[in-house]
Short mmCIF file of C-alpha atoms in Angstrom, two decimals:
data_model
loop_
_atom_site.label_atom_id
_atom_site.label_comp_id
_atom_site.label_asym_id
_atom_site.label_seq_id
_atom_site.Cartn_x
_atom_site.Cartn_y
_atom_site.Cartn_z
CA UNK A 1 20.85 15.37 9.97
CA UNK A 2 18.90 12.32 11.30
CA UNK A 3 16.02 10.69 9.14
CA UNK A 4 13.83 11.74 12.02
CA UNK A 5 14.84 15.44 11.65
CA UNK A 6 14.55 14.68 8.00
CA UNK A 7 10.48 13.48 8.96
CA UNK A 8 10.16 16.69 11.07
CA UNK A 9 11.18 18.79 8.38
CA UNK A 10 9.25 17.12 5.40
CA UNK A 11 5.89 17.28 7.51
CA UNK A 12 6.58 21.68 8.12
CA UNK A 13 7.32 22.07 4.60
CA UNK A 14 3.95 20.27 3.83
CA UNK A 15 1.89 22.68 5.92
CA UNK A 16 3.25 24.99 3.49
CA UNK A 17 2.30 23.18 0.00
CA UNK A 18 -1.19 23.96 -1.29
CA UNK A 19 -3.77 21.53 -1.69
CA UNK A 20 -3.39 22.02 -5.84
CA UNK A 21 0.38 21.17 -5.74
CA UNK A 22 -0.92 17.53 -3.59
CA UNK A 23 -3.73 17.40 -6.12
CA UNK A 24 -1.59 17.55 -9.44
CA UNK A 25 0.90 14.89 -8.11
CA UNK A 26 -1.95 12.66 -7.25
CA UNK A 27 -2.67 13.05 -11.17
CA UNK A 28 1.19 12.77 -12.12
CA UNK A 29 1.65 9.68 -10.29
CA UNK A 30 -1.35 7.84 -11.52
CA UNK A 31 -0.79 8.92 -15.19
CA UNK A 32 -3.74 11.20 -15.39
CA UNK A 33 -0.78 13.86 -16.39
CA UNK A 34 3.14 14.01 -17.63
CA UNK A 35 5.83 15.18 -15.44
CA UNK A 36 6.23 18.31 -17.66
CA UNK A 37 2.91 19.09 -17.05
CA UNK A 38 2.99 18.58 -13.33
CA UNK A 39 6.29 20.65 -13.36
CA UNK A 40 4.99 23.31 -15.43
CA UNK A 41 2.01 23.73 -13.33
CA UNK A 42 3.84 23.78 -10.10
CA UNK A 43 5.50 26.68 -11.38
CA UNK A 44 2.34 28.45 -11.35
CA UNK A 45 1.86 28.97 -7.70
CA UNK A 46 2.93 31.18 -5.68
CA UNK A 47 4.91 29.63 -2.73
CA UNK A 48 6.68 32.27 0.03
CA UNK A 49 9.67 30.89 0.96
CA UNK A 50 9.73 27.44 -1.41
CA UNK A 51 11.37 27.22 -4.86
CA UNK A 52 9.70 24.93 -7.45
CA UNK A 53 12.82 21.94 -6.50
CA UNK A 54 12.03 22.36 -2.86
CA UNK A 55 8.09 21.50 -3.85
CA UNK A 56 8.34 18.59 -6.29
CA UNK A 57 11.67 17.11 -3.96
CA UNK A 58 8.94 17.55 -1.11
CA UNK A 59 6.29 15.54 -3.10
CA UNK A 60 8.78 12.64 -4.69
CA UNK A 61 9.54 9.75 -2.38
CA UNK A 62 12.57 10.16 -0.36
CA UNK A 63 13.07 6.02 0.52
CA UNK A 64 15.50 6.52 3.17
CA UNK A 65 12.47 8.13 5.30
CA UNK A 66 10.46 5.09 4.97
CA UNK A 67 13.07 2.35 6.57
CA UNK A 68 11.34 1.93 10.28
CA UNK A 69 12.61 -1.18 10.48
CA UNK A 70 15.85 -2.54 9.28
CA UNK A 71 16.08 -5.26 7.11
CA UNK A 72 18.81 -6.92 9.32
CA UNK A 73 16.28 -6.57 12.39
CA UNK A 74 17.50 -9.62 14.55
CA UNK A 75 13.41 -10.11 15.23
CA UNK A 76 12.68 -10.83 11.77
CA UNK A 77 14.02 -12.63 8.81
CA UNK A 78 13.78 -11.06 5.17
CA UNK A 79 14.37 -12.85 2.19
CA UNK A 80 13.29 -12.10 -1.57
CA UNK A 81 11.57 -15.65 -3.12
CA UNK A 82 10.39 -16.76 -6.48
CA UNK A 83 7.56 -18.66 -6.77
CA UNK A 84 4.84 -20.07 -9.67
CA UNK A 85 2.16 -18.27 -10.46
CA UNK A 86 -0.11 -20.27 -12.60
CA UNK A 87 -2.89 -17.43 -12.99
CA UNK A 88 -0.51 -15.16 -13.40
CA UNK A 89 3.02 -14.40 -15.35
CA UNK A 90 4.42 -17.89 -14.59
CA UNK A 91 6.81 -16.82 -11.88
CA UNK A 92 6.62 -14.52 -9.74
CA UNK A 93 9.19 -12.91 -6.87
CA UNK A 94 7.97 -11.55 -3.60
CA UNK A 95 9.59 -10.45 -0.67
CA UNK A 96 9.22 -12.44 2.77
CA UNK A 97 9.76 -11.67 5.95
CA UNK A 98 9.52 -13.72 9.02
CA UNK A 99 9.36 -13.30 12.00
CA UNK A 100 12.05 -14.93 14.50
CA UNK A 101 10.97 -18.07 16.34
CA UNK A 102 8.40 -18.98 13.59
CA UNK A 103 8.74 -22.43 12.11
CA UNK A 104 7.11 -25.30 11.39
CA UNK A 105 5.84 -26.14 15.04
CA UNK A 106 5.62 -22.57 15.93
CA UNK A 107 3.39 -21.35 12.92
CA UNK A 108 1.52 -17.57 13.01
CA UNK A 109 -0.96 -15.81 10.65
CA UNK A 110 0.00 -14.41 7.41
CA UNK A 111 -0.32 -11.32 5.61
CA UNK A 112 -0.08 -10.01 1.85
CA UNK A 113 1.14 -6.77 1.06
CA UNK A 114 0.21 -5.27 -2.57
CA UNK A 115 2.23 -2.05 -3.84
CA UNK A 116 1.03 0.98 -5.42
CA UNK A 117 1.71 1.36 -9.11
CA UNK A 118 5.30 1.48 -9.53
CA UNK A 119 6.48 -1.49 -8.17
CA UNK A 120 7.73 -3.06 -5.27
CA UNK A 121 9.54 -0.03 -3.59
CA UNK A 122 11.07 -0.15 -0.46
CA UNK A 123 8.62 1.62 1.49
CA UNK A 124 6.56 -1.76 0.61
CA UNK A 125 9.10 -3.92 2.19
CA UNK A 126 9.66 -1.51 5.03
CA UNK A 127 5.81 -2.31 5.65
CA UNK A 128 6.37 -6.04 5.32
CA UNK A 129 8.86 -5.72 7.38
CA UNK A 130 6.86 -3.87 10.12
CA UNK A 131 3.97 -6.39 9.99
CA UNK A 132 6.79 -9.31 10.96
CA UNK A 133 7.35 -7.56 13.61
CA UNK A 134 4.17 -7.63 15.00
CA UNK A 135 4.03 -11.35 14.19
CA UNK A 136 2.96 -12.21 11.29
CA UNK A 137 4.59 -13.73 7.93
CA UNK A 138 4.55 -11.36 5.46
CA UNK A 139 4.99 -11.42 1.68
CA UNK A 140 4.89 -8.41 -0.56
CA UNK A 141 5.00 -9.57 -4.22
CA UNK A 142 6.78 -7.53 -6.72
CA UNK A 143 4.38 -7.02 -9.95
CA UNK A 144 7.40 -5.93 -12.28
CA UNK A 145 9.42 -9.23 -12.03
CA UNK A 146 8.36 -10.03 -15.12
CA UNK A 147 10.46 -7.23 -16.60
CA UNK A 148 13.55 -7.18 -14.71
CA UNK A 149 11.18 -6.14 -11.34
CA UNK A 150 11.12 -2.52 -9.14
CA UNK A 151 13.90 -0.43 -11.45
CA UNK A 152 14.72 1.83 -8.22
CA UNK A 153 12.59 4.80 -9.67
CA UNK A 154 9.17 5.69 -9.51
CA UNK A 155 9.00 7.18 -12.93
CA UNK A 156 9.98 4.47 -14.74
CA UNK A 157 8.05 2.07 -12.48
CA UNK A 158 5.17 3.45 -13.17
CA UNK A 159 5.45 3.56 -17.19
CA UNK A 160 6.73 -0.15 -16.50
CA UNK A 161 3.74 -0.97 -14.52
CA UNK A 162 1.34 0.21 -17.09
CA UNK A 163 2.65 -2.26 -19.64
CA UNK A 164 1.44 -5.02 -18.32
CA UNK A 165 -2.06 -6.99 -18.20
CA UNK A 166 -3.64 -6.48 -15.26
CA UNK A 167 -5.62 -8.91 -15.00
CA UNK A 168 -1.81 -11.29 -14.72
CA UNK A 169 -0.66 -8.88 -11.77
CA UNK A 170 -4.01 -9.72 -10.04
CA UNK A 171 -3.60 -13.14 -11.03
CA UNK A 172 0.19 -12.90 -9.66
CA UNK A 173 -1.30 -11.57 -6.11
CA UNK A 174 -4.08 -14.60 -6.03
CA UNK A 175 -1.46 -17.27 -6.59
CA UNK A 176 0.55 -15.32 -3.90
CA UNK A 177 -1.85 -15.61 -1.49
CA UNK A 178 -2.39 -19.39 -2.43
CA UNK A 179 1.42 -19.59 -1.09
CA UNK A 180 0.82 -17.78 2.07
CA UNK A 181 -1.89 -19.65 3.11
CA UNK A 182 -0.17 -23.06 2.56
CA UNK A 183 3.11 -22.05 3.47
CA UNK A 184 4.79 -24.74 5.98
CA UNK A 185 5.06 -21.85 8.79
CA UNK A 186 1.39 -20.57 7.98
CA UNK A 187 -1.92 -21.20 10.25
CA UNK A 188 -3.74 -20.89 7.12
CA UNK A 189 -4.99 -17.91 7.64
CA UNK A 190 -4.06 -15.11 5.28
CA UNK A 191 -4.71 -11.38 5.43
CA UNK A 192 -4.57 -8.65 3.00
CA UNK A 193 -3.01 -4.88 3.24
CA UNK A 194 -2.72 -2.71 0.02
CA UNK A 195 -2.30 1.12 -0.50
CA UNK A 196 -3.50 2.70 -3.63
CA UNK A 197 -3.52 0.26 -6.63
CA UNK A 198 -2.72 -2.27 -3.43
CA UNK A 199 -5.79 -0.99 -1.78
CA UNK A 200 -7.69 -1.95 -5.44
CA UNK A 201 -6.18 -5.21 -5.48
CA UNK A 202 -7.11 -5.94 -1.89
CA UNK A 203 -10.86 -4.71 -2.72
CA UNK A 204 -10.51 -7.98 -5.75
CA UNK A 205 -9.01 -10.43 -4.22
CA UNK A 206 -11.07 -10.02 -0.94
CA UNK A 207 -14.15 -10.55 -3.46
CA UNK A 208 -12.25 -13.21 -6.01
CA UNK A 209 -10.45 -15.11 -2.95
CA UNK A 210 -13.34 -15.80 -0.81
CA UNK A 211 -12.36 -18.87 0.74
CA UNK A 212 -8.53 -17.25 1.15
CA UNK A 213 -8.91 -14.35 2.20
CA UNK A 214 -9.27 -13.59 5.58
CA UNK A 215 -9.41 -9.80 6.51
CA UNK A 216 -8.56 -6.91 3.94
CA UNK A 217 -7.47 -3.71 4.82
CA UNK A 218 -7.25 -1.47 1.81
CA UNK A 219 -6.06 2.12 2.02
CA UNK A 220 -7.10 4.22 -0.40
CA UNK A 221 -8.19 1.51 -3.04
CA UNK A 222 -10.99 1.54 -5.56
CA UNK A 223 -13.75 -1.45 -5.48
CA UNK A 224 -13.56 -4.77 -6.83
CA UNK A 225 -14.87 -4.96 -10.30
CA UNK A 226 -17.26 -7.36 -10.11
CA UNK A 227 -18.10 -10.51 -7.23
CA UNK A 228 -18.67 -8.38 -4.06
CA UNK A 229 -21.52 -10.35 -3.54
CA UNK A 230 -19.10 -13.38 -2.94
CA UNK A 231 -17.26 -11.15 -0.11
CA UNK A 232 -17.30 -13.19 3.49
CA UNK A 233 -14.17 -11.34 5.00
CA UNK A 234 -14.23 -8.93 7.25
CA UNK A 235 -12.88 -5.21 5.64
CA UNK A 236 -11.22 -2.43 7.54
CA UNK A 237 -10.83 0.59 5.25
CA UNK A 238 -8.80 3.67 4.72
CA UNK A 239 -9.65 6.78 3.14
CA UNK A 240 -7.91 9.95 2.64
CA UNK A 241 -10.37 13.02 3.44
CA UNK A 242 -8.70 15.35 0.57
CA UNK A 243 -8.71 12.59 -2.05
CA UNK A 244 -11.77 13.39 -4.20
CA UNK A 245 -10.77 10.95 -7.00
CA UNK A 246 -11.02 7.16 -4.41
CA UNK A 247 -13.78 8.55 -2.40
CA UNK A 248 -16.17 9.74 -5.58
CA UNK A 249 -16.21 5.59 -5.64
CA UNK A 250 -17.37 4.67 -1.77
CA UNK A 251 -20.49 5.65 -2.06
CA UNK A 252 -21.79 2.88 -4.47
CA UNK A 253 -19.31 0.95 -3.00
CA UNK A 254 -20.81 0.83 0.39
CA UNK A 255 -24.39 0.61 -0.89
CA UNK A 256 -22.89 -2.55 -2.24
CA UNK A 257 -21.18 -3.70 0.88
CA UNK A 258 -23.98 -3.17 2.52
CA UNK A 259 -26.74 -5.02 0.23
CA UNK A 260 -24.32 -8.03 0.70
CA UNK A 261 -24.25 -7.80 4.11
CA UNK A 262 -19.94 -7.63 4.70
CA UNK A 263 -18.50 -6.83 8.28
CA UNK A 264 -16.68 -3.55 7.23
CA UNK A 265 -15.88 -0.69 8.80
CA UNK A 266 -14.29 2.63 6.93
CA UNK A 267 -12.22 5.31 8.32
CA UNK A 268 -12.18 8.89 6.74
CA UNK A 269 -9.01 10.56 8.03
CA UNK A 270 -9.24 14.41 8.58
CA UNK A 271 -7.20 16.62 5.81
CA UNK A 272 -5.50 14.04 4.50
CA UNK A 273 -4.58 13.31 0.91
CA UNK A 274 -4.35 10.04 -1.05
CA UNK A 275 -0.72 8.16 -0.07
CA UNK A 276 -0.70 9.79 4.02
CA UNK A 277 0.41 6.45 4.77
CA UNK A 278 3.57 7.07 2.72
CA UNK A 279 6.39 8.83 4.98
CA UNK A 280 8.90 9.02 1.98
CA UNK A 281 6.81 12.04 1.07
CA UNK A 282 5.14 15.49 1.74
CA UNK A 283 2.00 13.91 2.13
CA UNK A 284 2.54 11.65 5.13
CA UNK A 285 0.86 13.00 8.48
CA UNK A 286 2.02 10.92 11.18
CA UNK A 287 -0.65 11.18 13.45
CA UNK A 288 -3.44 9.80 11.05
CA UNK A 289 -0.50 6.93 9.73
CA UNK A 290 0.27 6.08 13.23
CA UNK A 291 -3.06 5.95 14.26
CA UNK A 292 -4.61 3.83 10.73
CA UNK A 293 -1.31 1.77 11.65
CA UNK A 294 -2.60 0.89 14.78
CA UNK A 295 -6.12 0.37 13.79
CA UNK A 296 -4.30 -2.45 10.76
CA UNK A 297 -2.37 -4.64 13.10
CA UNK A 298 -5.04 -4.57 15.75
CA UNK A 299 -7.41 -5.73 12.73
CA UNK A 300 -5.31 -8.59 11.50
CA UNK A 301 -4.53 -9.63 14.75
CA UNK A 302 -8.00 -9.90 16.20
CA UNK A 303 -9.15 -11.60 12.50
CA UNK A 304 -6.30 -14.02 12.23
CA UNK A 305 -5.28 -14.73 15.53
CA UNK A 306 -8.69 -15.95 16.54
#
């Protein structure tokens, strides 16, 4: 079976998944519940045709369906790098990816990638991966270097994730972006692309980054804690129509956008659910991934190609 059959297959068995079953995980994977509990309440539904395996397989990440572009791409060049991180952990490991021809004399834009909560996984590099090949540098940073870095399982990347300070993974992203945007091959200009706890970071770096920070493109992220007022970046946003829990936070959100004056503009994606831009996973729809996708490169390239 191809890993395109494998994508056809995942996005019919989703039709057939209720909107609880999407809900729970959304609380399982941000530690809201444990995976007995999302197990045992999975059990509770009723599914014609589905067993209980078939349902949580459907919902866990499935990496191989998330490798769109090969890591030995002959456009590109991918390489994992350490780096110091001052504000931070001390050191900290990303994974770059350039594209080919860029050097020195032949420099292009940049853009930081920040995970979701488990780590760098690789359906983060895969995305790295896919912004080099629309021409930009691209560095996604790996929050759990500090202990040993992504352990190859969400699970235990998650509980890994939780043990540290947060406020040194932000730091870790900041000096990140520091490196991007005097990197030898870099025009100095440095965008931002984040999903989930990536989207939140993007939201706070955006506002803590000012003079850095180019364009942000969160998906799915809550806002920046505090300095919004110091935004001058242009945002694209991403939400999910189905997830309640991110979008309860736009509205004050955008009041405050707004108050501050920030170029933004937000996309609500019809019956979608937090993580669509995930295809390792029941809940990626193509059609709104493809098309946010699209509206991301398009973004960056009008914001830091200019």
């Amino acid at each position: 079976m191809s890993l395109q059959t494998e994508k056809k297959d995942l996005a019919l068995s989703a039709k057939d998944i209720p909107q609880e079953a999407f809900d729970w995980y959304d609380e399982y994977a941000h530690g809201d519940i444990d995976r007995r509990t999302f197990l045992s309440r999975l059990g509770t539904l009723s599914i014609t045709g589905l067993t209980l395996s078939v349902v949580a397989g459907a919902l866990t990440p499935n990496y191989a369906l998330a490798d769109q572009v090969s890591f030995n791409d002959s456009d590109i060049t991918a390489s994992y790098v350490e780096f110091d991180s001052p504000n931070g952990h001390g050191k900290a490991r990303g994974y770059l990816v350039v594209p080919k021809g860029v050097d020195a004399n032949n420099k292009a834009a940049t853009v930081l990638v920040a995970h979701e909560n488990r780590g760098l996984n690789p359906y983060i590099e895969d995305v790295a991966r896919r912004l080099a090949k629309a021409g930009f540098i691209a560095l996604a940073p790996d929050a759990l270097f500090p202990l040993g870095g992504y352990p190859g399982n969400d699970d235990e990347g998650r509980a890994m994730q939780r043990t540290l300070d947060g406020s040194k993974i932000t730091g870790d992203f900041m000096d990140a972006a520091t490196l991007l945007k005097n990197h030898d091959f870099s025009t100095g200009k440095v965008g931002m692309v984040g999903f989930c706890f990536g989207g939140y970071l993007t939201n706070a770096l955006v506002a803590n980054m000012p003079d850095t920070i180019n364009a942000g493109a969160p998906y799915y992220g809550t806002p920046a804690k505090s300095n919004i007022d110091k935004i001058k970046a242009p945002l694209q946003i991403h939400f999910a129509e189905l997830d309640t829990r991110v979008n309860a936070t736009w509205p004050d959100y955008e009041k405050a956008l707004k108050a501050n004056k920030v170029d933004y503009t937000a996309y609500v994606y019809p019956k979608a659910n937090h993580g669509f831009h995930n295809d390792s996973t029941a809940r990626y729809q193509e059609n709104n991934a493809e098309l946010a996708w699209e509206r991301t490169v398009s973004f960056f390239k009008k914001t830091l190609n200019s």
